[in-house]
Amino acid sequence: MVTVDAILLAGGRGSRVGGAVKPLFEVGGATLLSAAVTAVRRAGARRVVVVAPVLDEALDVTWVREDPPYGGPVAAIVAALPEVDADDLYVLACDTVAPADVMSRLAVPLAPGVEGVCLDDGRRQWLMGRYRTAAVREVASALPAAGRDASMRALLGGLEIASITVDADLTRDVDTWDDLREARGGAMTESRTLPPEALDDWSAALAQRFGLTRGDIPVSLILDLARDVANGVARPAAPLSAFVAGLVAGRAGGSPADTEKAVAAVVEMARDWENR
């Protein structure tokens, strides 16, 4: 019988929500973290390894941390691998809105001839997948710097990974306050885990300092660019790409349309880079 363990990624900076601890956001009466643990357990995971500082001592999981922290999802997976020994492993990000539905698609044993499977909503969702442990371990052992700042493509792109086509609603995650509000059905409740929206304050301060309007700073657009580049290329490429997009938009005239066009071009490059 094929055995399976789980690696849950819960140690990100939460930069798009002002440093809040996203896995502790409550949605539907449970934290995103506890919902993820329950989902992988019900999908057959024997051992659950959470890569994060200890966030909830009541959970029956193994806690590990990449060293140094905030090295990205690949570094987190590499740090967790010594704690798993099953034939397969689930990989799941703990900001996933519907982990039970995600895991229902991944609970089927892998087909012969493939080394893993992940959900695909138009792009591969590497952090919603099931992979052969030995294959991941072999690739991980060859990564420099224990995978720090590496893209998921660097870890899994060379493996034979099948895709499960799903609707984008299934792969929703919580990246922003708007995402959290939507996940809660449109209502934002008070929570001790939600600090002041520092990113909005910073954006307002930038606008005041440089004589801009709030509309001149497309926060969501640039953060989406950073996410796509970090996933498709590498994390350090994200701020560089944002700078280049701004430079290109400025040289084209600096209008909102110019910014959107420049960002779209960079995102397209990042997606092509991931699939090259």
mmCIF file of C-alpha atoms in Angstrom:
data_model
loop_
_atom_site.group_PDB
_atom_site.id
_atom_site.type_symbol
_atom_site.label_atom_id
_atom_site.label_comp_id
_atom_site.label_asym_id
_atom_site.label_seq_id
_atom_site.Cartn_x
_atom_site.Cartn_y
_atom_site.Cartn_z
ATOM 1 C CA MET A 1 0.000 0.000 0.000
ATOM 2 C CA VAL A 2 1.342 3.436 -0.944
ATOM 3 C CA THR A 3 1.998 5.674 2.066
ATOM 4 C CA VAL A 4 1.828 9.454 2.076
ATOM 5 C CA ASP A 5 3.055 12.257 4.352
ATOM 6 C CA ALA A 6 2.391 15.988 4.051
ATOM 7 C CA ILE A 7 4.468 19.151 4.021
ATOM 8 C CA LEU A 8 2.510 22.310 4.820
ATOM 9 C CA LEU A 9 4.049 25.705 4.097
ATOM 10 C CA ALA A 10 3.064 28.286 6.689
ATOM 11 C CA GLY A 11 6.115 30.430 7.320
ATOM 12 C CA GLY A 12 5.858 33.280 4.831
ATOM 13 C CA ARG A 13 6.263 36.953 5.650
ATOM 14 C CA GLY A 14 2.663 37.941 4.881
ATOM 15 C CA SER A 15 4.029 41.092 3.248
ATOM 16 C CA ARG A 16 0.817 41.807 1.345
ATOM 17 C CA VAL A 17 -1.178 41.844 4.580
ATOM 18 C CA GLY A 18 1.219 43.988 6.578
ATOM 19 C CA GLY A 19 3.116 41.077 8.108
ATOM 20 C CA ALA A 20 0.048 39.345 9.532
ATOM 21 C CA VAL A 21 0.266 35.591 10.145
ATOM 22 C CA LYS A 22 -1.965 34.379 7.328
ATOM 23 C CA PRO A 23 -2.208 30.722 8.436
ATOM 24 C CA LEU A 24 -3.953 31.938 11.599
ATOM 25 C CA PHE A 25 -6.646 33.833 9.731
ATOM 26 C CA GLU A 26 -10.034 32.317 10.529
ATOM 27 C CA VAL A 27 -12.310 31.341 7.661
ATOM 28 C CA GLY A 28 -15.474 29.349 8.238
ATOM 29 C CA GLY A 29 -14.794 28.886 11.938
ATOM 30 C CA ALA A 30 -11.277 27.466 11.631
ATOM 31 C CA THR A 31 -7.836 28.853 10.958
ATOM 32 C CA LEU A 32 -6.408 28.256 7.507
ATOM 33 C CA LEU A 33 -3.643 26.241 9.154
ATOM 34 C CA SER A 34 -5.917 23.914 11.128
ATOM 35 C CA ALA A 35 -8.130 23.442 8.069
ATOM 36 C CA ALA A 36 -5.093 22.439 6.029
ATOM 37 C CA VAL A 37 -3.952 19.950 8.680
ATOM 38 C CA THR A 38 -7.423 18.409 8.824
ATOM 39 C CA ALA A 39 -7.595 18.190 5.027
ATOM 40 C CA VAL A 40 -4.296 16.358 4.571
ATOM 41 C CA ARG A 41 -5.080 14.001 7.453
ATOM 42 C CA ARG A 42 -8.391 13.080 5.861
ATOM 43 C CA ALA A 43 -6.552 12.548 2.571
ATOM 44 C CA GLY A 44 -4.420 9.893 4.244
ATOM 45 C CA ALA A 45 -1.320 11.741 5.429
ATOM 46 C CA ARG A 46 0.393 9.825 8.237
ATOM 47 C CA ARG A 47 2.848 12.499 9.282
ATOM 48 C CA VAL A 48 2.249 16.222 8.844
ATOM 49 C CA VAL A 49 5.242 18.558 8.809
ATOM 50 C CA VAL A 50 4.559 22.289 9.045
ATOM 51 C CA VAL A 51 7.326 24.638 7.989
ATOM 52 C CA ALA A 52 6.886 27.666 10.230
ATOM 53 C CA PRO A 53 7.557 28.838 13.750
ATOM 54 C CA VAL A 54 5.222 27.093 16.170
ATOM 55 C CA LEU A 55 1.861 28.745 15.518
ATOM 56 C CA ASP A 56 -0.543 26.417 17.325
ATOM 57 C CA GLU A 57 0.774 24.056 19.988
ATOM 58 C CA ALA A 58 -2.510 22.132 20.006
ATOM 59 C CA LEU A 59 -1.920 20.728 16.507
ATOM 60 C CA ASP A 60 -0.509 17.217 16.193
ATOM 61 C CA VAL A 61 2.206 18.097 13.696
ATOM 62 C CA THR A 62 5.978 18.298 13.419
ATOM 63 C CA TRP A 63 7.320 21.851 13.259
ATOM 64 C CA VAL A 64 10.456 22.687 11.277
ATOM 65 C CA ARG A 65 12.010 25.902 9.995
ATOM 66 C CA GLU A 66 14.256 26.634 7.060
ATOM 67 C CA ASP A 67 17.560 28.249 8.009
ATOM 68 C CA PRO A 68 17.679 31.170 7.570
ATOM 69 C CA PRO A 69 13.940 31.829 7.636
ATOM 70 C CA TYR A 70 11.977 33.259 4.700
ATOM 71 C CA GLY A 71 13.990 31.382 2.101
ATOM 72 C CA GLY A 72 10.928 30.643 -0.007
ATOM 73 C CA PRO A 73 8.809 27.540 -0.599
ATOM 74 C CA VAL A 74 11.623 25.424 -2.029
ATOM 75 C CA ALA A 75 13.836 26.053 0.995
ATOM 76 C CA ALA A 76 10.863 25.189 3.211
ATOM 77 C CA ILE A 77 10.293 21.892 1.419
ATOM 78 C CA VAL A 78 13.996 21.034 1.598
ATOM 79 C CA ALA A 79 13.964 21.717 5.352
ATOM 80 C CA ALA A 80 10.964 19.418 5.822
ATOM 81 C CA LEU A 81 12.174 16.479 3.732
ATOM 82 C CA PRO A 82 14.245 14.844 6.529
ATOM 83 C CA GLU A 83 11.025 14.531 8.544
ATOM 84 C CA VAL A 84 9.084 12.544 5.935
ATOM 85 C CA ASP A 85 9.600 8.945 4.895
ATOM 86 C CA ALA A 86 6.390 7.953 3.090
ATOM 87 C CA ASP A 87 6.321 6.902 -0.562
ATOM 88 C CA ASP A 88 4.524 10.105 -1.582
ATOM 89 C CA LEU A 89 4.188 13.537 -0.081
ATOM 90 C CA TYR A 90 1.513 16.189 -0.289
ATOM 91 C CA VAL A 91 2.694 19.774 -0.612
ATOM 92 C CA LEU A 92 0.167 22.412 0.360
ATOM 93 C CA ALA A 93 0.388 26.131 1.090
ATOM 94 C CA CYS A 94 -1.478 27.082 4.241
ATOM 95 C CA ASP A 95 -3.106 30.174 2.761
ATOM 96 C CA THR A 96 -5.340 27.947 0.637
ATOM 97 C CA VAL A 97 -9.017 28.841 1.057
ATOM 98 C CA ALA A 98 -10.498 25.393 0.297
ATOM 99 C CA PRO A 99 -7.902 22.801 1.371
ATOM 100 C CA ALA A 100 -10.450 19.975 1.695
ATOM 101 C CA ASP A 101 -11.549 20.416 -1.921
ATOM 102 C CA VAL A 102 -7.930 20.629 -3.077
ATOM 103 C CA MET A 103 -6.982 17.458 -1.260
ATOM 104 C CA SER A 104 -9.974 15.575 -2.647
ATOM 105 C CA ARG A 105 -8.344 15.952 -6.074
ATOM 106 C CA LEU A 106 -4.950 14.763 -4.840
ATOM 107 C CA ALA A 107 -5.933 11.780 -2.697
ATOM 108 C CA VAL A 108 -5.867 9.348 -5.638
ATOM 109 C CA PRO A 109 -2.592 7.373 -5.951
ATOM 110 C CA LEU A 110 -0.194 8.566 -8.627
ATOM 111 C CA ALA A 111 -0.417 6.932 -12.019
ATOM 112 C CA PRO A 112 2.487 4.766 -13.223
ATOM 113 C CA GLY A 113 5.142 6.687 -15.082
ATOM 114 C CA VAL A 114 4.666 10.035 -13.357
ATOM 115 C CA GLU A 115 6.603 11.521 -10.458
ATOM 116 C CA GLY A 116 3.866 13.777 -9.238
ATOM 117 C CA VAL A 117 0.671 15.636 -9.945
ATOM 118 C CA CYS A 118 -0.472 19.185 -9.215
ATOM 119 C CA LEU A 119 -3.554 21.269 -9.802
ATOM 120 C CA ASP A 120 -3.629 23.508 -12.862
ATOM 121 C CA ASP A 121 -6.023 26.451 -13.196
ATOM 122 C CA GLY A 122 -4.338 27.818 -16.289
ATOM 123 C CA ARG A 123 -0.965 27.664 -14.644
ATOM 124 C CA ARG A 124 0.565 24.919 -12.569
ATOM 125 C CA GLN A 125 -0.086 25.262 -8.860
ATOM 126 C CA TRP A 126 3.031 23.535 -7.543
ATOM 127 C CA LEU A 127 2.014 24.166 -3.925
ATOM 128 C CA MET A 128 -1.130 22.091 -4.379
ATOM 129 C CA GLY A 129 0.375 18.786 -5.344
ATOM 130 C CA ARG A 130 1.311 15.201 -4.597
ATOM 131 C CA TYR A 131 4.817 14.006 -5.449
ATOM 132 C CA ARG A 132 6.982 10.916 -5.141
ATOM 133 C CA THR A 133 9.202 11.552 -2.139
ATOM 134 C CA ALA A 134 12.290 9.899 -3.585
ATOM 135 C CA ALA A 135 12.132 11.998 -6.752
ATOM 136 C CA VAL A 136 11.770 15.251 -4.833
ATOM 137 C CA ARG A 137 14.525 14.271 -2.425
ATOM 138 C CA GLU A 138 16.934 13.533 -5.283
ATOM 139 C CA VAL A 139 16.402 16.902 -6.951
ATOM 140 C CA ALA A 140 16.485 18.763 -3.638
ATOM 141 C CA SER A 141 19.856 17.268 -2.730
ATOM 142 C CA ALA A 142 21.430 18.959 -5.767
ATOM 143 C CA LEU A 143 20.033 22.456 -5.199
ATOM 144 C CA PRO A 144 22.493 25.130 -4.089
ATOM 145 C CA ALA A 145 22.023 26.878 -0.749
ATOM 146 C CA ALA A 146 19.428 24.283 0.330
ATOM 147 C CA GLY A 147 16.964 25.752 -2.149
ATOM 148 C CA ARG A 148 16.997 29.274 -0.753
ATOM 149 C CA ASP A 149 15.223 31.694 -3.134
ATOM 150 C CA ALA A 150 14.846 28.960 -5.762
ATOM 151 C CA SER A 151 11.679 28.772 -7.831
ATOM 152 C CA MET A 152 9.360 25.792 -7.615
ATOM 153 C CA ARG A 153 10.220 25.136 -11.231
ATOM 154 C CA ALA A 154 13.841 24.554 -10.162
ATOM 155 C CA LEU A 155 12.649 21.830 -7.803
ATOM 156 C CA LEU A 156 9.886 20.190 -9.811
ATOM 157 C CA GLY A 157 10.223 21.426 -13.385
ATOM 158 C CA GLY A 158 12.515 18.590 -14.423
ATOM 159 C CA LEU A 159 10.234 15.863 -13.081
ATOM 160 C CA GLU A 160 7.391 14.147 -14.912
ATOM 161 C CA ILE A 161 4.510 16.012 -13.292
ATOM 162 C CA ALA A 162 0.953 15.479 -14.475
ATOM 163 C CA SER A 163 -1.673 18.205 -14.214
ATOM 164 C CA ILE A 164 -5.233 18.126 -12.909
ATOM 165 C CA THR A 165 -7.215 20.862 -14.640
ATOM 166 C CA VAL A 166 -9.456 22.739 -12.206
ATOM 167 C CA ASP A 167 -11.388 25.982 -12.016
ATOM 168 C CA ALA A 168 -9.566 28.935 -10.488
ATOM 169 C CA ASP A 169 -12.126 29.073 -7.677
ATOM 170 C CA LEU A 170 -10.683 25.840 -6.317
ATOM 171 C CA THR A 171 -7.149 27.203 -6.081
ATOM 172 C CA ARG A 172 -7.989 30.486 -4.368
ATOM 173 C CA ASP A 173 -5.632 31.598 -1.648
ATOM 174 C CA VAL A 174 -5.366 34.530 0.728
ATOM 175 C CA ASP A 175 -2.731 36.951 -0.513
ATOM 176 C CA THR A 176 -4.433 40.240 0.351
ATOM 177 C CA TRP A 177 -7.023 41.713 2.672
ATOM 178 C CA ASP A 178 -9.498 41.646 -0.204
ATOM 179 C CA ASP A 179 -8.860 37.904 -0.614
ATOM 180 C CA LEU A 180 -9.573 37.378 3.078
ATOM 181 C CA ARG A 181 -12.752 39.447 2.877
ATOM 182 C CA GLU A 182 -13.918 37.396 -0.095
ATOM 183 C CA ALA A 183 -13.067 34.111 1.611
ATOM 184 C CA ARG A 184 -15.195 35.190 4.556
ATOM 185 C CA GLY A 185 -18.137 35.881 2.297
ATOM 186 C CA GLY A 186 -17.516 39.603 2.015
ATOM 187 C CA ALA A 187 -17.385 40.357 5.718
ATOM 188 C CA MET A 188 -14.144 41.348 7.418
ATOM 189 C CA THR A 189 -14.355 40.469 11.083
ATOM 190 C CA GLU A 190 -12.107 41.785 13.784
ATOM 191 C CA SER A 191 -9.201 39.519 14.671
ATOM 192 C CA ARG A 192 -6.169 39.853 16.887
ATOM 193 C CA THR A 193 -4.088 38.466 13.995
ATOM 194 C CA LEU A 194 -4.842 41.468 11.777
ATOM 195 C CA PRO A 195 -2.413 44.379 12.290
ATOM 196 C CA PRO A 196 -2.828 47.837 10.736
ATOM 197 C CA GLU A 197 -2.776 47.751 6.967
ATOM 198 C CA ALA A 198 0.792 48.955 6.796
ATOM 199 C CA LEU A 199 1.069 48.554 3.040
ATOM 200 C CA ASP A 200 -1.756 51.034 2.465
ATOM 201 C CA ASP A 201 -0.094 53.491 4.843
ATOM 202 C CA TRP A 202 3.213 53.127 3.021
ATOM 203 C CA SER A 203 1.532 53.608 -0.353
ATOM 204 C CA ALA A 204 -0.143 56.782 0.919
ATOM 205 C CA ALA A 205 3.165 58.073 2.283
ATOM 206 C CA LEU A 206 4.885 57.456 -1.047
ATOM 207 C CA ALA A 207 2.134 59.265 -2.899
ATOM 208 C CA GLN A 208 2.421 62.276 -0.599
ATOM 209 C CA ARG A 209 6.216 62.383 -0.744
ATOM 210 C CA PHE A 210 6.437 62.287 -4.535
ATOM 211 C CA GLY A 211 3.329 64.217 -5.475
ATOM 212 C CA LEU A 212 1.395 61.209 -6.746
ATOM 213 C CA THR A 213 -2.222 60.182 -6.459
ATOM 214 C CA ARG A 214 -3.239 56.873 -4.960
ATOM 215 C CA GLY A 215 -4.289 55.815 -8.465
ATOM 216 C CA ASP A 216 -0.705 56.274 -9.641
ATOM 217 C CA ILE A 217 0.397 53.373 -7.414
ATOM 218 C CA PRO A 218 -1.306 50.151 -8.614
ATOM 219 C CA VAL A 219 -0.474 48.111 -5.510
ATOM 220 C CA SER A 220 -2.376 44.942 -6.404
ATOM 221 C CA LEU A 221 -1.045 44.964 -9.960
ATOM 222 C CA ILE A 222 2.591 45.213 -8.847
ATOM 223 C CA LEU A 223 2.181 42.646 -6.075
ATOM 224 C CA ASP A 224 0.600 40.221 -8.524
ATOM 225 C CA LEU A 225 3.579 40.771 -10.816
ATOM 226 C CA ALA A 226 5.959 40.018 -7.928
ATOM 227 C CA ARG A 227 4.068 36.816 -7.089
ATOM 228 C CA ASP A 228 4.085 35.564 -10.681
ATOM 229 C CA VAL A 229 7.770 36.309 -11.180
ATOM 230 C CA ALA A 230 8.724 34.760 -7.836
ATOM 231 C CA ASN A 231 6.822 31.584 -8.715
ATOM 232 C CA GLY A 232 7.973 31.353 -12.318
ATOM 233 C CA VAL A 233 11.561 32.575 -12.117
ATOM 234 C CA ALA A 234 12.914 33.124 -8.587
ATOM 235 C CA ARG A 235 12.113 35.302 -5.590
ATOM 236 C CA PRO A 236 14.999 37.778 -6.074
ATOM 237 C CA ALA A 237 13.738 38.394 -9.612
ATOM 238 C CA ALA A 238 10.489 39.891 -8.293
ATOM 239 C CA PRO A 239 11.710 43.329 -7.108
ATOM 240 C CA LEU A 240 14.027 43.587 -10.117
ATOM 241 C CA SER A 241 11.110 42.885 -12.454
ATOM 242 C CA ALA A 242 8.911 45.444 -10.697
ATOM 243 C CA PHE A 243 11.637 48.050 -11.170
ATOM 244 C CA VAL A 244 11.975 47.192 -14.868
ATOM 245 C CA ALA A 245 8.202 47.357 -15.364
ATOM 246 C CA GLY A 246 8.153 50.814 -13.800
ATOM 247 C CA LEU A 247 11.096 51.960 -15.906
ATOM 248 C CA VAL A 248 9.463 50.725 -19.108
ATOM 249 C CA ALA A 249 6.111 52.285 -18.178
ATOM 250 C CA GLY A 250 7.788 55.608 -17.388
ATOM 251 C CA ARG A 251 9.618 55.713 -20.695
ATOM 252 C CA ALA A 252 6.357 54.947 -22.504
ATOM 253 C CA GLY A 253 4.597 57.893 -20.882
ATOM 254 C CA GLY A 254 3.746 56.731 -17.378
ATOM 255 C CA SER A 255 -0.022 56.448 -17.771
ATOM 256 C CA PRO A 256 -1.981 53.695 -15.987
ATOM 257 C CA ALA A 257 -2.373 51.991 -19.352
ATOM 258 C CA ASP A 258 1.400 52.127 -19.867
ATOM 259 C CA THR A 259 1.920 50.539 -16.463
ATOM 260 C CA GLU A 260 -0.594 47.782 -17.127
ATOM 261 C CA LYS A 261 1.020 47.043 -20.495
ATOM 262 C CA ALA A 262 4.519 46.858 -19.013
ATOM 263 C CA VAL A 263 3.397 44.637 -16.145
ATOM 264 C CA ALA A 264 1.533 42.322 -18.520
ATOM 265 C CA ALA A 265 4.659 41.951 -20.658
ATOM 266 C CA VAL A 266 6.797 41.033 -17.652
ATOM 267 C CA VAL A 267 4.201 38.547 -16.369
ATOM 268 C CA GLU A 268 4.023 36.934 -19.802
ATOM 269 C CA MET A 269 7.809 36.583 -19.809
ATOM 270 C CA ALA A 270 7.729 34.999 -16.338
ATOM 271 C CA ARG A 271 5.138 32.444 -17.397
ATOM 272 C CA ASP A 272 7.074 31.614 -20.546
ATOM 273 C CA TRP A 273 10.220 31.308 -18.441
ATOM 274 C CA GLU A 274 8.499 28.755 -16.201
ATOM 275 C CA ASN A 275 7.481 26.638 -19.196
ATOM 276 C CA ARG A 276 10.608 26.941 -21.328
#
